[in-house]
Amino acid sequence: MFYSESSMFVSERRFILKTCGTTLLHNALPLMLELAKQKCGFHTVEDIFYSRKNFMRPELQHNMHRSFEEEVIILEKLFQDGAAYCLGRMNGDCWYLYTTNNPDSSKPGQAEPDQTLEISFYMHLNLVSFCFPQISGIADLEPGTLIDDFLFEPCGYSMNGLLPDGAYMNIHVTPEKDFSYASFETNVSKKSYANLVKRVLNVFKPGRFVMTLFANMTSEVYPGDSTFEDKISDFQRQDWQASKFSNYYLTFCNYAKVKAKPS
């Protein structure tokens, strides 16, 4: 489903809702929970993952999203046994996560393989090229992807993609005068995402980026260390943090472009 600056993917037992801008994401949760109960008979939330990078301009957000602490207060009213985390530099790029830490949600070794790769970056961008995915290289990130993309006013680009095996791929781009912010996300299954990450970087050509990977123990990429190389193309790893939860492993890395040495 497609909502300009927001994207939603629905599978048999999961909602994935991704937004950018100033969308009031938390307002959708009570309705989504009620729909799952009434239409599908699902009365219990097995896992909840709410994660985001720290905002560049938090003062532009609505009150409920101006701080992660405020967001956690809202989530705590909806979910039990939740826990909040921050990975990365408190005075720089960091990644916030709220999740339920329920050890009984699935038995070890019996959970369905699950993984999510997300890359957030800053760059200079020619937005016109994103009107033509075949030219920009987006269509070649994962061959065979069915793409539904949209260029919306006043500026911005959003792409939802479905792979033949049912996995998804998502891109959001928010251009600004002096820089552009973009994100890439997918749950396609791989033993390593190293080559895919390089293809994504070649399309967007960012100045720096943050990358996270969620994977459970039955995922073929678990724990995912091979994805987070010390150096990827022209980028040097600045930070590396990992957290082990009851059913998932989260890795966070921050990369910056290597400056050319003066000759």
Short mmCIF file of C-alpha atoms in Angstrom, two decimals:
data_model
loop_
_atom_site.label_atom_id
_atom_site.label_comp_id
_atom_site.label_asym_id
_atom_site.label_seq_id
_atom_site.Cartn_x
_atom_site.Cartn_y
_atom_site.Cartn_z
CA MET A 1 0.00 0.00 0.00
CA PHE A 2 1.18 3.51 -0.75
CA TYR A 3 0.59 6.78 1.10
CA SER A 4 3.08 9.25 -0.47
CA GLU A 5 5.39 9.90 2.49
CA SER A 6 4.38 6.67 4.24
CA SER A 7 4.50 3.03 3.19
CA MET A 8 2.76 0.00 4.65
CA PHE A 9 3.40 -3.67 3.95
CA VAL A 10 0.91 -6.24 5.25
CA SER A 11 1.55 -9.96 5.49
CA GLU A 12 -0.37 -12.73 7.25
CA ARG A 13 0.90 -11.90 10.73
CA ARG A 14 2.68 -8.57 10.40
CA PHE A 15 2.23 -4.86 9.76
CA ILE A 16 5.26 -2.89 8.57
CA LEU A 17 4.62 0.85 8.63
CA LYS A 18 7.37 3.22 7.53
CA THR A 19 7.06 7.00 7.52
CA CYS A 20 9.10 10.12 7.00
CA GLY A 21 8.45 13.81 7.48
CA THR A 22 6.10 14.72 10.32
CA THR A 23 3.62 11.86 10.07
CA LEU A 24 1.97 11.02 13.41
CA LEU A 25 2.92 7.37 13.30
CA HIS A 26 1.85 6.45 16.82
CA ASN A 27 -1.73 7.57 16.15
CA ALA A 28 -2.13 4.63 13.77
CA LEU A 29 -1.25 1.96 16.32
CA PRO A 30 -4.56 1.65 18.25
CA LEU A 31 -6.51 1.28 15.00
CA MET A 32 -4.06 -1.28 13.61
CA LEU A 33 -4.29 -3.35 16.80
CA GLU A 34 -8.08 -3.20 16.70
CA LEU A 35 -8.18 -4.25 13.05
CA ALA A 36 -5.90 -7.21 13.76
CA LYS A 37 -8.23 -8.28 16.56
CA GLN A 38 -11.55 -7.81 14.76
CA LYS A 39 -10.65 -8.90 11.23
CA CYS A 40 -7.99 -11.54 11.90
CA GLY A 41 -8.66 -12.77 15.41
CA PHE A 42 -5.18 -11.79 16.62
CA HIS A 43 -5.45 -10.69 20.25
CA THR A 44 -1.78 -10.84 21.27
CA VAL A 45 1.19 -8.86 19.96
CA GLU A 46 4.12 -11.24 19.53
CA ASP A 47 6.77 -8.59 18.85
CA ILE A 48 6.86 -4.83 18.34
CA PHE A 49 9.81 -2.96 16.87
CA TYR A 50 9.82 0.83 16.71
CA SER A 51 13.13 2.25 15.58
CA ARG A 52 14.48 5.41 14.03
CA LYS A 53 17.55 7.55 13.68
CA ASN A 54 17.81 10.68 15.81
CA PHE A 55 16.12 13.66 14.17
CA MET A 56 18.12 16.50 12.65
CA ARG A 57 15.33 19.01 13.42
CA PRO A 58 13.25 17.56 16.28
CA GLU A 59 11.62 20.94 16.89
CA LEU A 60 9.77 20.55 13.57
CA GLN A 61 8.02 17.38 14.77
CA HIS A 62 4.66 17.28 16.52
CA ASN A 63 4.81 17.05 20.31
CA MET A 64 4.53 13.27 20.55
CA HIS A 65 7.58 12.79 18.30
CA ARG A 66 9.89 15.56 19.50
CA SER A 67 11.81 13.22 21.78
CA PHE A 68 12.28 9.48 22.00
CA GLU A 69 11.33 9.63 25.67
CA GLU A 70 7.89 11.00 24.76
CA GLU A 71 7.45 8.30 22.13
CA VAL A 72 8.30 5.60 24.67
CA ILE A 73 5.64 6.93 27.07
CA ILE A 74 3.01 6.48 24.35
CA LEU A 75 4.24 3.00 23.43
CA GLU A 76 4.26 1.89 27.07
CA LYS A 77 0.52 2.57 27.23
CA LEU A 78 -0.08 0.14 24.36
CA PHE A 79 2.41 -2.66 24.98
CA GLN A 80 3.64 -4.63 27.97
CA ASP A 81 7.20 -5.66 28.86
CA GLY A 82 8.72 -3.07 26.53
CA ALA A 83 12.31 -1.85 26.63
CA ALA A 84 13.95 1.23 25.10
CA TYR A 85 17.52 1.40 23.77
CA CYS A 86 19.91 3.81 22.08
CA LEU A 87 22.85 2.68 19.95
CA GLY A 88 25.50 5.05 18.66
CA ARG A 89 26.76 8.43 19.78
CA MET A 90 24.52 10.50 22.02
CA ASN A 91 26.13 13.63 20.55
CA GLY A 92 26.06 12.40 16.96
CA ASP A 93 24.34 9.83 14.79
CA CYS A 94 22.44 7.33 16.92
CA TRP A 95 19.64 4.79 16.58
CA TYR A 96 16.66 4.49 18.90
CA LEU A 97 14.78 1.25 19.43
CA TYR A 98 11.71 0.26 21.42
CA THR A 99 10.84 -3.42 21.48
CA THR A 100 9.10 -6.02 23.60
CA ASN A 101 11.59 -8.37 25.20
CA ASN A 102 9.37 -11.42 25.47
CA PRO A 103 11.36 -14.69 25.65
CA ASP A 104 8.18 -16.74 25.22
CA SER A 105 7.12 -15.20 21.91
CA SER A 106 8.82 -18.01 19.98
CA LYS A 107 10.76 -21.13 20.82
CA PRO A 108 14.48 -21.11 19.88
CA GLY A 109 15.10 -22.69 16.49
CA GLN A 110 11.40 -22.77 15.58
CA ALA A 111 10.85 -19.13 14.64
CA GLU A 112 10.41 -18.22 10.99
CA PRO A 113 13.63 -16.69 9.58
CA ASP A 114 13.39 -12.92 9.83
CA GLN A 115 15.77 -10.09 9.02
CA THR A 116 15.61 -6.37 8.18
CA LEU A 117 18.39 -4.24 6.73
CA GLU A 118 18.07 -0.46 6.87
CA ILE A 119 20.43 2.22 5.56
CA SER A 120 19.91 5.93 6.25
CA PHE A 121 22.08 8.47 4.48
CA TYR A 122 22.77 12.08 3.60
CA MET A 123 23.74 13.19 0.12
CA HIS A 124 23.56 15.72 -2.67
CA LEU A 125 20.82 14.57 -5.04
CA ASN A 126 19.50 15.16 -8.53
CA LEU A 127 15.86 14.32 -7.79
CA VAL A 128 14.90 14.20 -11.49
CA SER A 129 16.84 10.95 -11.92
CA PHE A 130 14.53 9.26 -9.41
CA CYS A 131 11.61 9.63 -11.82
CA PHE A 132 13.29 6.96 -13.94
CA PRO A 133 14.30 3.97 -11.80
CA GLN A 134 15.77 2.11 -14.77
CA ILE A 135 18.20 5.00 -15.31
CA SER A 136 18.98 5.75 -11.70
CA GLY A 137 19.81 2.13 -10.90
CA ILE A 138 17.05 1.51 -8.38
CA ALA A 139 15.45 -1.20 -10.52
CA ASP A 140 18.73 -3.12 -10.57
CA LEU A 141 19.25 -3.26 -6.80
CA GLU A 142 17.37 -6.57 -6.67
CA PRO A 143 16.52 -7.97 -10.13
CA GLY A 144 12.91 -9.02 -10.56
CA THR A 145 11.52 -6.50 -8.08
CA LEU A 146 8.04 -5.19 -8.86
CA ILE A 147 8.32 -1.42 -8.31
CA ASP A 148 5.60 1.06 -7.37
CA ASP A 149 7.19 4.50 -7.05
CA PHE A 150 5.93 8.04 -6.78
CA LEU A 151 7.36 11.55 -6.99
CA PHE A 152 5.24 13.78 -4.76
CA GLU A 153 4.79 17.49 -4.02
CA PRO A 154 6.34 19.70 -2.89
CA CYS A 155 9.34 17.41 -3.17
CA GLY A 156 10.20 13.84 -2.40
CA TYR A 157 10.36 10.31 -3.74
CA SER A 158 8.98 7.04 -2.40
CA MET A 159 9.34 3.52 -3.76
CA ASN A 160 7.74 0.28 -2.65
CA GLY A 161 9.05 -2.93 -4.15
CA LEU A 162 7.96 -6.56 -3.90
CA LEU A 163 10.28 -9.42 -4.76
CA PRO A 164 9.10 -12.73 -6.28
CA ASP A 165 9.60 -14.53 -2.94
CA GLY A 166 7.37 -12.02 -1.11
CA ALA A 167 10.16 -9.94 0.42
CA TYR A 168 9.88 -6.16 0.26
CA MET A 169 12.15 -3.25 -0.57
CA ASN A 170 11.47 0.38 0.30
CA ILE A 171 13.09 3.73 -0.48
CA HIS A 172 12.17 7.19 0.84
CA VAL A 173 13.95 10.35 -0.32
CA THR A 174 13.46 13.81 1.19
CA PRO A 175 15.39 16.45 -0.79
CA GLU A 176 16.37 19.76 0.79
CA LYS A 177 18.19 22.81 -0.53
CA ASP A 178 21.59 22.01 0.95
CA PHE A 179 21.36 18.23 1.35
CA SER A 180 19.03 15.28 0.94
CA TYR A 181 18.06 12.55 3.37
CA ALA A 182 17.19 9.08 2.13
CA SER A 183 16.56 5.62 3.49
CA PHE A 184 16.65 2.11 2.07
CA GLU A 185 15.07 -0.91 3.74
CA THR A 186 14.56 -4.55 2.82
CA ASN A 187 13.90 -7.93 4.39
CA VAL A 188 15.21 -9.99 1.47
CA SER A 189 17.07 -13.03 2.79
CA LYS A 190 20.84 -13.21 2.17
CA LYS A 191 23.88 -14.79 3.82
CA SER A 192 25.54 -11.37 3.58
CA TYR A 193 24.28 -7.95 2.48
CA ALA A 194 27.74 -6.65 1.59
CA ASN A 195 27.19 -6.63 -2.19
CA LEU A 196 23.68 -5.18 -1.92
CA VAL A 197 24.97 -2.40 0.34
CA LYS A 198 27.60 -1.51 -2.26
CA ARG A 199 24.94 -1.34 -4.99
CA VAL A 200 22.79 0.93 -2.83
CA LEU A 201 25.73 3.23 -2.14
CA ASN A 202 26.52 3.38 -5.85
CA VAL A 203 22.96 4.58 -6.56
CA PHE A 204 22.72 7.23 -3.84
CA LYS A 205 26.38 8.25 -3.49
CA PRO A 206 25.98 9.59 0.07
CA GLY A 207 28.44 11.55 2.15
CA ARG A 208 27.81 9.40 5.23
CA PHE A 209 25.34 6.74 6.29
CA VAL A 210 24.01 4.72 9.21
CA MET A 211 23.23 1.03 8.76
CA THR A 212 21.30 -1.35 11.00
CA LEU A 213 20.49 -5.04 10.72
CA PHE A 214 17.90 -7.01 12.69
CA ALA A 215 18.14 -10.78 12.44
CA ASN A 216 16.75 -13.65 14.44
CA MET A 217 18.65 -16.88 15.10
CA THR A 218 17.03 -18.78 12.23
CA SER A 219 17.95 -16.13 9.63
CA GLU A 220 20.75 -17.16 7.28
CA VAL A 221 22.48 -13.80 7.84
CA TYR A 222 22.53 -14.16 11.66
CA PRO A 223 24.29 -12.45 13.36
CA GLY A 224 25.27 -10.42 10.28
CA ASP A 225 28.86 -9.43 11.01
CA SER A 226 29.97 -10.03 7.40
CA THR A 227 27.73 -7.15 6.27
CA PHE A 228 29.51 -4.56 8.44
CA GLU A 229 32.96 -4.44 6.92
CA ASP A 230 35.56 -2.07 8.33
CA LYS A 231 35.64 -0.31 4.96
CA ILE A 232 32.86 -0.37 2.36
CA SER A 233 33.78 1.19 -0.99
CA ASP A 234 34.98 4.71 -0.08
CA PHE A 235 33.48 4.65 3.42
CA GLN A 236 35.21 3.97 6.72
CA ARG A 237 33.37 2.52 9.70
CA GLN A 238 33.19 5.00 12.59
CA ASP A 239 31.11 3.11 15.18
CA TRP A 240 29.95 -0.46 15.67
CA GLN A 241 27.51 -1.57 18.36
CA ALA A 242 25.44 -4.71 18.76
CA SER A 243 22.68 -5.80 21.13
CA LYS A 244 21.29 -9.28 21.72
CA PHE A 245 17.61 -9.51 22.58
CA SER A 246 15.55 -12.57 23.48
CA ASN A 247 14.86 -13.49 19.86
CA TYR A 248 16.77 -10.96 17.75
CA TYR A 249 20.25 -9.56 17.23
CA LEU A 250 20.64 -5.87 16.29
CA THR A 251 23.80 -4.41 14.80
CA PHE A 252 24.36 -0.66 14.31
CA CYS A 253 27.19 0.91 12.32
CA ASN A 254 28.02 4.46 11.30
CA TYR A 255 30.12 5.14 8.19
CA ALA A 256 31.73 8.28 6.77
CA LYS A 257 33.34 8.87 3.41
CA VAL A 258 37.11 8.71 3.46
CA LYS A 259 38.61 12.09 2.60
CA ALA A 260 41.21 12.01 -0.12
CA LYS A 261 44.71 12.69 1.17
CA PRO A 262 46.39 15.77 -0.33
CA SER A 263 49.02 14.85 -2.89
#
